[in-house]
């Protein structure tokens, strides 16, 4: 992990430059009155006073961009591999790891800047301790933000952040968990990405209303969905192919689960195409009635419970055996990939 942190330095530097450019763009738009956010919340029209809020937004957008990039590297690594010599599998793997670390850092800074803005704007807190505690509950405690769209959107964003840490860093625990377990757990990272996009579309005031920029955010998800489908149809590891017949035919339950996953991604691609083509996705309109807030928090908590049970089941099923252990699994993985 220390080596990856050092290698992530240039990547993080580029991310900060991009964040700064986004911040400058947001600042100028607020200053000249063309900001979509100011249309939603006119009280934020003072760019100097609310600069922490605009920096929070900048970190959010760069975090989503880096999440998109790291998912692309992951799908290139585990799906049909590009036939280019300058981008070997090992290089893709390293880029995926470094961009993952940068993404988590950007998500953290997004939350920190929102926390600082809440502290600054919390005039109801009688003391500094009260202001800090109130801001901490709102920003870092899932379900702590209890008003408006934020009671759903911030909950979704926090779940994405807190899930990103164990699922994104599972690679560095593979010596203890075994390679099969960390690979299986790491695949759930796509849930983090989905939650991040959901948080953005639900709470990002730059894409609050229907329009070209909101549709662009949807359109950028089509390559991800298409690459995920290709990764499922033609995975890099032979053991992950969908064997319908022959001696290596999968058992009924895994076979059904894998087939259902492929059908779900096909439906997602079709849904994304329909949204991009029509520009209709349930977003708000400036002069019309906004749709009701859905789902309720209990639906999200129920989904988190199902995800947690799935993670526990996977971890239990793929735990290293006493006889083989992680070392044996690593040898099997190396033999499967033809590298050892």
CSV table of C-alpha atoms in Angstrom, one decimal:
chain,number,residue,atom,x,y,z
A,1,UNK,CA,0.0,0.0,0.0
A,2,UNK,CA,2.9,2.4,0.7
A,3,UNK,CA,4.2,1.9,-2.8
A,4,UNK,CA,0.7,2.6,-4.3
A,5,UNK,CA,0.3,5.7,-2.1
A,6,UNK,CA,3.7,7.0,-3.5
A,7,UNK,CA,2.6,6.1,-7.1
A,8,UNK,CA,-0.7,7.9,-6.6
A,9,UNK,CA,1.1,11.2,-6.0
A,10,UNK,CA,1.1,12.3,-9.7
A,11,UNK,CA,-2.5,11.1,-10.1
A,12,UNK,CA,-3.6,13.0,-7.0
A,13,UNK,CA,-1.8,16.1,-8.2
A,14,UNK,CA,-3.7,16.0,-11.5
A,15,UNK,CA,-6.9,15.5,-9.6
A,16,UNK,CA,-6.2,18.6,-7.5
A,17,UNK,CA,-5.5,20.6,-10.7
A,18,UNK,CA,-8.8,19.4,-12.2
A,19,UNK,CA,-10.6,20.2,-8.9
A,20,UNK,CA,-9.1,23.7,-9.0
A,21,UNK,CA,-10.3,24.3,-12.6
A,22,UNK,CA,-13.8,23.1,-11.7
A,23,UNK,CA,-13.8,25.4,-8.7
A,24,UNK,CA,-12.7,28.4,-10.8
A,25,UNK,CA,-15.5,27.6,-13.3
A,26,UNK,CA,-18.1,27.3,-10.6
A,27,UNK,CA,-16.9,30.6,-9.0
A,28,UNK,CA,-17.0,32.5,-12.3
A,29,UNK,CA,-20.5,31.2,-13.0
A,30,UNK,CA,-21.7,32.3,-9.6
A,31,UNK,CA,-20.1,35.7,-9.9
A,32,UNK,CA,-21.7,36.4,-13.3
A,33,UNK,CA,-25.1,35.0,-12.3
A,34,UNK,CA,-25.2,32.1,-14.7
A,35,UNK,CA,-24.8,29.3,-12.0
A,36,UNK,CA,-27.5,26.6,-12.0
A,37,UNK,CA,-27.0,26.3,-8.3
A,38,UNK,CA,-27.9,29.9,-7.7
A,39,UNK,CA,-31.2,29.2,-9.6
A,40,UNK,CA,-31.9,26.5,-7.0
A,41,UNK,CA,-30.6,28.4,-4.0
A,42,UNK,CA,-30.5,32.1,-4.6
A,43,UNK,CA,-29.0,32.8,-1.1
A,44,UNK,CA,-25.7,31.3,-2.4
A,45,UNK,CA,-25.1,34.1,-4.9
A,46,UNK,CA,-22.1,35.4,-2.9
A,47,UNK,CA,-19.1,33.5,-4.4
A,48,UNK,CA,-16.6,34.9,-1.8
A,49,UNK,CA,-18.7,34.1,1.3
A,50,UNK,CA,-19.7,30.6,0.2
A,51,UNK,CA,-16.4,29.5,-1.4
A,52,UNK,CA,-16.3,26.4,0.8
A,53,UNK,CA,-19.6,25.2,-0.7
A,54,UNK,CA,-18.2,25.7,-4.2
A,55,UNK,CA,-15.0,23.9,-3.3
A,56,UNK,CA,-17.2,21.1,-1.9
A,57,UNK,CA,-19.0,20.9,-5.3
A,58,UNK,CA,-15.7,20.9,-7.1
A,59,UNK,CA,-14.3,18.0,-5.1
A,60,UNK,CA,-17.6,16.2,-5.7
A,61,UNK,CA,-17.4,16.5,-9.5
A,62,UNK,CA,-13.7,15.6,-9.6
A,63,UNK,CA,-14.4,12.6,-7.3
A,64,UNK,CA,-17.2,11.4,-9.6
A,65,UNK,CA,-14.9,11.8,-12.6
A,66,UNK,CA,-12.1,9.8,-10.9
A,67,UNK,CA,-14.6,7.1,-9.9
A,68,UNK,CA,-15.6,6.9,-13.6
A,69,UNK,CA,-11.9,6.6,-14.6
A,70,UNK,CA,-11.0,3.9,-12.0
A,71,UNK,CA,-14.1,1.8,-13.0
A,72,UNK,CA,-13.0,2.0,-16.6
A,73,UNK,CA,-9.5,0.8,-15.7
A,74,UNK,CA,-11.0,-2.0,-13.7
A,75,UNK,CA,-13.3,-3.2,-16.5
A,76,UNK,CA,-10.5,-3.0,-19.0
A,77,UNK,CA,-8.4,-5.1,-16.7
A,78,UNK,CA,-10.9,-7.8,-16.0
A,79,UNK,CA,-12.8,-7.9,-19.3
A,80,UNK,CA,-11.6,-8.2,-22.9
A,81,UNK,CA,-8.2,-6.7,-22.8
A,82,UNK,CA,-7.1,-4.0,-25.2
A,83,UNK,CA,-4.5,-5.1,-27.7
A,84,UNK,CA,-2.0,-2.3,-27.0
A,85,UNK,CA,1.5,-2.9,-25.9
A,86,UNK,CA,1.8,0.3,-23.9
A,87,UNK,CA,-1.1,-0.7,-21.7
A,88,UNK,CA,-0.4,-4.2,-20.3
A,89,UNK,CA,-2.6,-5.9,-17.7
A,90,UNK,CA,-0.1,-5.0,-14.9
A,91,UNK,CA,-0.2,-1.4,-16.0
A,92,UNK,CA,-4.0,-1.3,-16.0
A,93,UNK,CA,-4.0,-2.9,-12.5
A,94,UNK,CA,-1.6,-0.3,-11.1
A,95,UNK,CA,-3.6,2.6,-12.7
A,96,UNK,CA,-6.8,1.1,-11.2
A,97,UNK,CA,-5.3,1.0,-7.7
A,98,UNK,CA,-3.8,4.5,-7.8
A,99,UNK,CA,-7.0,6.1,-9.2
A,100,UNK,CA,-9.0,4.2,-6.6
A,101,UNK,CA,-6.9,5.7,-3.8
A,102,UNK,CA,-7.3,9.2,-5.3
A,103,UNK,CA,-11.1,8.7,-5.6
A,104,UNK,CA,-11.4,7.9,-1.9
A,105,UNK,CA,-9.4,10.9,-1.0
A,106,UNK,CA,-11.6,13.2,-3.3
A,107,UNK,CA,-14.7,11.7,-1.7
A,108,UNK,CA,-13.3,12.5,1.7
A,109,UNK,CA,-12.4,16.1,0.8
A,110,UNK,CA,-15.9,16.5,-0.7
A,111,UNK,CA,-17.4,15.6,2.7
A,112,UNK,CA,-14.9,17.7,4.7
A,113,UNK,CA,-15.6,20.8,2.7
A,114,UNK,CA,-19.4,20.3,3.2
A,115,UNK,CA,-18.7,19.8,6.9
A,116,UNK,CA,-16.7,23.1,7.1
A,117,UNK,CA,-19.5,24.9,5.3
A,118,UNK,CA,-22.1,23.5,7.7
A,119,UNK,CA,-19.9,24.7,10.7
A,120,UNK,CA,-19.6,28.2,9.2
A,121,UNK,CA,-23.3,28.5,8.3
A,122,UNK,CA,-24.6,27.0,11.5
A,123,UNK,CA,-25.7,30.1,13.3
A,124,UNK,CA,-28.0,28.3,15.6
A,125,UNK,CA,-25.2,26.5,17.5
A,126,UNK,CA,-24.6,28.4,20.8
A,127,UNK,CA,-21.1,27.2,21.1
A,128,UNK,CA,-18.3,25.9,18.9
A,129,UNK,CA,-18.7,22.5,20.3
A,130,UNK,CA,-22.5,22.6,19.4
A,131,UNK,CA,-21.8,23.8,15.9
A,132,UNK,CA,-19.1,21.1,15.3
A,133,UNK,CA,-21.3,18.3,16.7
A,134,UNK,CA,-24.4,19.4,14.7
A,135,UNK,CA,-22.3,19.6,11.5
A,136,UNK,CA,-20.7,16.2,12.2
A,137,UNK,CA,-24.0,14.5,12.6
A,138,UNK,CA,-25.4,16.1,9.4
A,139,UNK,CA,-22.4,15.3,7.3
A,140,UNK,CA,-20.9,12.1,8.6
A,141,UNK,CA,-23.7,10.2,10.3
A,142,UNK,CA,-25.8,8.2,7.9
A,143,UNK,CA,-29.4,9.5,8.3
A,144,UNK,CA,-28.3,12.5,10.4
A,145,UNK,CA,-29.3,15.0,7.7
A,146,UNK,CA,-33.0,15.1,8.2
A,147,UNK,CA,-34.4,17.8,6.0
A,148,UNK,CA,-35.3,18.2,2.3
A,149,UNK,CA,-33.7,16.2,-0.5
A,150,UNK,CA,-30.6,15.8,1.6
A,151,UNK,CA,-32.2,13.2,3.9
A,152,UNK,CA,-32.0,10.8,1.0
A,153,UNK,CA,-29.2,12.2,-1.1
A,154,UNK,CA,-26.6,12.6,1.7
A,155,UNK,CA,-27.5,9.2,3.1
A,156,UNK,CA,-26.8,7.7,-0.3
A,157,UNK,CA,-23.5,9.6,-0.6
A,158,UNK,CA,-22.3,8.6,2.8
A,159,UNK,CA,-23.1,4.9,2.1
A,160,UNK,CA,-21.0,5.2,-1.1
A,161,UNK,CA,-18.1,6.7,0.9
A,162,UNK,CA,-18.2,4.3,3.7
A,163,UNK,CA,-18.6,1.3,1.4
A,164,UNK,CA,-15.7,2.5,-0.8
A,165,UNK,CA,-13.2,2.2,2.1
A,166,UNK,CA,-13.5,-1.5,2.8
A,167,UNK,CA,-14.4,-2.6,-0.7
A,168,UNK,CA,-11.8,-0.4,-2.4
A,169,UNK,CA,-9.0,-1.3,0.0
A,170,UNK,CA,-9.8,-5.1,0.2
A,171,UNK,CA,-6.9,-5.7,-2.2
A,172,UNK,CA,-4.4,-4.8,0.5
A,173,UNK,CA,-5.8,-7.5,2.8
A,174,UNK,CA,-5.6,-10.3,0.3
A,175,UNK,CA,-2.7,-11.9,2.2
A,176,UNK,CA,-5.2,-12.6,5.0
A,177,UNK,CA,-8.5,-13.1,3.2
A,178,UNK,CA,-7.2,-15.0,0.2
A,179,UNK,CA,-7.4,-13.9,-3.4
A,180,UNK,CA,-10.8,-15.4,-4.2
A,181,UNK,CA,-12.4,-13.6,-1.3
A,182,UNK,CA,-11.0,-10.1,-2.0
A,183,UNK,CA,-11.8,-10.4,-5.7
A,184,UNK,CA,-15.4,-11.4,-4.9
A,185,UNK,CA,-15.8,-8.6,-2.4
A,186,UNK,CA,-14.1,-6.0,-4.7
A,187,UNK,CA,-16.7,-6.7,-7.4
A,188,UNK,CA,-19.3,-5.1,-5.2
A,189,UNK,CA,-17.4,-1.8,-5.7
A,190,UNK,CA,-19.8,-1.2,-8.7
A,191,UNK,CA,-22.5,-0.6,-6.0
A,192,UNK,CA,-20.3,2.3,-4.7
A,193,UNK,CA,-20.2,3.9,-8.2
A,194,UNK,CA,-23.9,3.5,-8.7
A,195,UNK,CA,-24.6,5.2,-5.3
A,196,UNK,CA,-22.2,8.0,-6.2
A,197,UNK,CA,-24.0,8.7,-9.5
A,198,UNK,CA,-27.3,8.5,-7.7
A,199,UNK,CA,-26.1,11.0,-5.1
A,200,UNK,CA,-25.0,13.4,-7.8
A,201,UNK,CA,-28.2,13.2,-9.8
A,202,UNK,CA,-30.3,13.6,-6.7
A,203,UNK,CA,-28.4,16.4,-4.9
A,204,UNK,CA,-26.1,18.0,-7.4
A,205,UNK,CA,-27.5,21.4,-7.9
A,206,UNK,CA,-25.6,21.8,-11.2
A,207,UNK,CA,-27.8,19.0,-12.6
A,208,UNK,CA,-30.8,19.7,-10.4
A,209,UNK,CA,-33.0,20.6,-13.4
A,210,UNK,CA,-33.5,18.7,-16.7
A,211,UNK,CA,-31.1,19.8,-19.3
A,212,UNK,CA,-28.1,19.0,-21.5
A,213,UNK,CA,-25.6,18.7,-18.6
A,214,UNK,CA,-27.8,16.3,-16.6
A,215,UNK,CA,-28.3,14.3,-19.8
A,216,UNK,CA,-24.5,14.2,-20.3
A,217,UNK,CA,-24.1,12.7,-16.9
A,218,UNK,CA,-26.5,9.9,-17.8
A,219,UNK,CA,-24.8,9.5,-21.2
A,220,UNK,CA,-21.4,8.9,-19.5
A,221,UNK,CA,-22.8,5.9,-17.8
A,222,UNK,CA,-23.5,4.1,-21.1
A,223,UNK,CA,-19.8,3.2,-21.7
A,224,UNK,CA,-19.6,1.9,-18.1
A,225,UNK,CA,-22.7,-0.3,-18.6
A,226,UNK,CA,-21.5,-1.5,-22.0
A,227,UNK,CA,-18.0,-2.4,-20.7
A,228,UNK,CA,-19.6,-4.2,-17.7
A,229,UNK,CA,-21.7,-6.2,-20.1
A,230,UNK,CA,-18.6,-7.1,-22.2
A,231,UNK,CA,-16.7,-8.0,-19.0
A,232,UNK,CA,-19.5,-10.4,-18.0
A,233,UNK,CA,-19.8,-11.9,-21.4
A,234,UNK,CA,-16.0,-12.3,-22.0
A,235,UNK,CA,-14.2,-12.2,-18.6
A,236,UNK,CA,-10.4,-12.3,-18.6
A,237,UNK,CA,-10.3,-15.2,-16.2
A,238,UNK,CA,-11.4,-18.5,-17.8
A,239,UNK,CA,-13.0,-19.6,-14.5
A,240,UNK,CA,-15.6,-16.8,-14.8
A,241,UNK,CA,-17.0,-17.8,-18.1
A,242,UNK,CA,-20.6,-18.8,-18.3
A,243,UNK,CA,-20.3,-22.6,-19.0
A,244,UNK,CA,-23.8,-23.8,-20.1
A,245,UNK,CA,-22.7,-27.3,-21.1
A,246,UNK,CA,-19.7,-29.7,-20.9
A,247,UNK,CA,-17.7,-31.0,-18.0
A,248,UNK,CA,-17.1,-27.5,-16.5
A,249,UNK,CA,-20.8,-26.6,-16.5
A,250,UNK,CA,-21.7,-24.4,-13.5
A,251,UNK,CA,-24.1,-25.5,-10.7
A,252,UNK,CA,-27.7,-24.3,-11.1
A,253,UNK,CA,-27.5,-21.5,-8.5
A,254,UNK,CA,-24.3,-19.8,-9.7
A,255,UNK,CA,-25.4,-20.3,-13.3
A,256,UNK,CA,-28.7,-18.6,-12.7
A,257,UNK,CA,-27.1,-15.7,-10.8
A,258,UNK,CA,-24.6,-15.1,-13.5
A,259,UNK,CA,-27.2,-15.2,-16.3
A,260,UNK,CA,-29.5,-12.9,-14.3
A,261,UNK,CA,-26.6,-10.4,-13.9
A,262,UNK,CA,-26.0,-10.3,-17.6
A,263,UNK,CA,-29.7,-9.8,-18.3
A,264,UNK,CA,-29.8,-7.0,-15.7
A,265,UNK,CA,-26.9,-5.2,-17.4
A,266,UNK,CA,-28.6,-5.5,-20.8
A,267,UNK,CA,-31.7,-3.9,-19.3
A,268,UNK,CA,-29.6,-1.1,-17.8
A,269,UNK,CA,-28.0,-0.4,-21.2
A,270,UNK,CA,-31.4,-0.2,-22.8
A,271,UNK,CA,-32.7,2.1,-20.0
A,272,UNK,CA,-29.7,4.4,-20.2
A,273,UNK,CA,-30.2,4.7,-24.0
A,274,UNK,CA,-33.8,5.6,-23.5
A,275,UNK,CA,-33.0,8.3,-21.0
A,276,UNK,CA,-30.3,9.8,-23.2
A,277,UNK,CA,-32.6,9.7,-26.3
A,278,UNK,CA,-35.6,11.3,-24.5
A,279,UNK,CA,-33.8,13.5,-21.9
A,280,UNK,CA,-36.5,12.4,-19.4
A,281,UNK,CA,-35.2,10.8,-16.2
A,282,UNK,CA,-37.5,12.2,-13.5
A,283,UNK,CA,-35.5,15.3,-12.9
A,284,UNK,CA,-36.9,18.6,-11.8
A,285,UNK,CA,-38.2,21.4,-14.1
A,286,UNK,CA,-37.7,25.1,-13.2
A,287,UNK,CA,-41.4,26.0,-13.8
A,288,UNK,CA,-43.1,22.7,-13.2
A,289,UNK,CA,-44.0,20.6,-10.2
A,290,UNK,CA,-41.0,18.5,-9.0
A,291,UNK,CA,-41.6,14.8,-8.4
A,292,UNK,CA,-42.0,13.5,-4.9
A,293,UNK,CA,-38.9,12.4,-3.0
A,294,UNK,CA,-38.4,8.6,-3.4
A,295,UNK,CA,-37.4,6.2,-2.0
A,296,UNK,CA,-37.9,6.7,1.7
A,297,UNK,CA,-34.9,6.0,4.0
A,298,UNK,CA,-36.2,2.6,5.1
A,299,UNK,CA,-35.9,1.4,1.5
A,300,UNK,CA,-32.2,2.4,1.4
A,301,UNK,CA,-31.6,0.8,4.8
A,302,UNK,CA,-33.3,-2.4,3.6
A,303,UNK,CA,-31.1,-2.4,0.5
A,304,UNK,CA,-28.0,-1.9,2.7
A,305,UNK,CA,-29.1,-4.9,4.8
A,306,UNK,CA,-29.4,-7.1,1.7
A,307,UNK,CA,-26.0,-5.9,0.5
A,308,UNK,CA,-24.4,-6.6,3.9
A,309,UNK,CA,-25.9,-10.1,4.0
A,310,UNK,CA,-24.6,-10.8,0.5
A,311,UNK,CA,-21.1,-9.6,1.5
A,312,UNK,CA,-21.2,-11.8,4.6
A,313,UNK,CA,-22.3,-14.8,2.6
A,314,UNK,CA,-19.6,-14.3,0.0
A,315,UNK,CA,-16.9,-13.8,2.7
A,316,UNK,CA,-18.1,-17.0,4.5
A,317,UNK,CA,-18.3,-19.1,1.4
A,318,UNK,CA,-14.9,-18.0,0.1
A,319,UNK,CA,-12.9,-17.9,3.4
A,320,UNK,CA,-9.5,-19.6,3.1
A,321,UNK,CA,-9.5,-23.2,4.1
A,322,UNK,CA,-7.1,-24.4,6.8
A,323,UNK,CA,-5.5,-26.9,4.5
A,324,UNK,CA,-4.9,-24.6,1.5
A,325,UNK,CA,-4.9,-21.0,2.8
A,326,UNK,CA,-4.2,-17.8,0.9
A,327,UNK,CA,-0.9,-19.0,-0.5
A,328,UNK,CA,-2.5,-21.9,-2.3
A,329,UNK,CA,-5.1,-19.6,-3.7
A,330,UNK,CA,-2.5,-17.2,-5.0
A,331,UNK,CA,-0.7,-20.1,-6.8
A,332,UNK,CA,-3.9,-21.2,-8.4
A,333,UNK,CA,-4.6,-17.6,-9.5
A,334,UNK,CA,-1.1,-17.3,-11.0
A,335,UNK,CA,-1.5,-20.6,-12.9
A,336,UNK,CA,-4.9,-19.5,-14.2
A,337,UNK,CA,-3.5,-16.3,-15.6
A,338,UNK,CA,-0.4,-18.0,-17.1
A,339,UNK,CA,2.0,-15.8,-15.1
A,340,UNK,CA,3.5,-18.4,-12.8
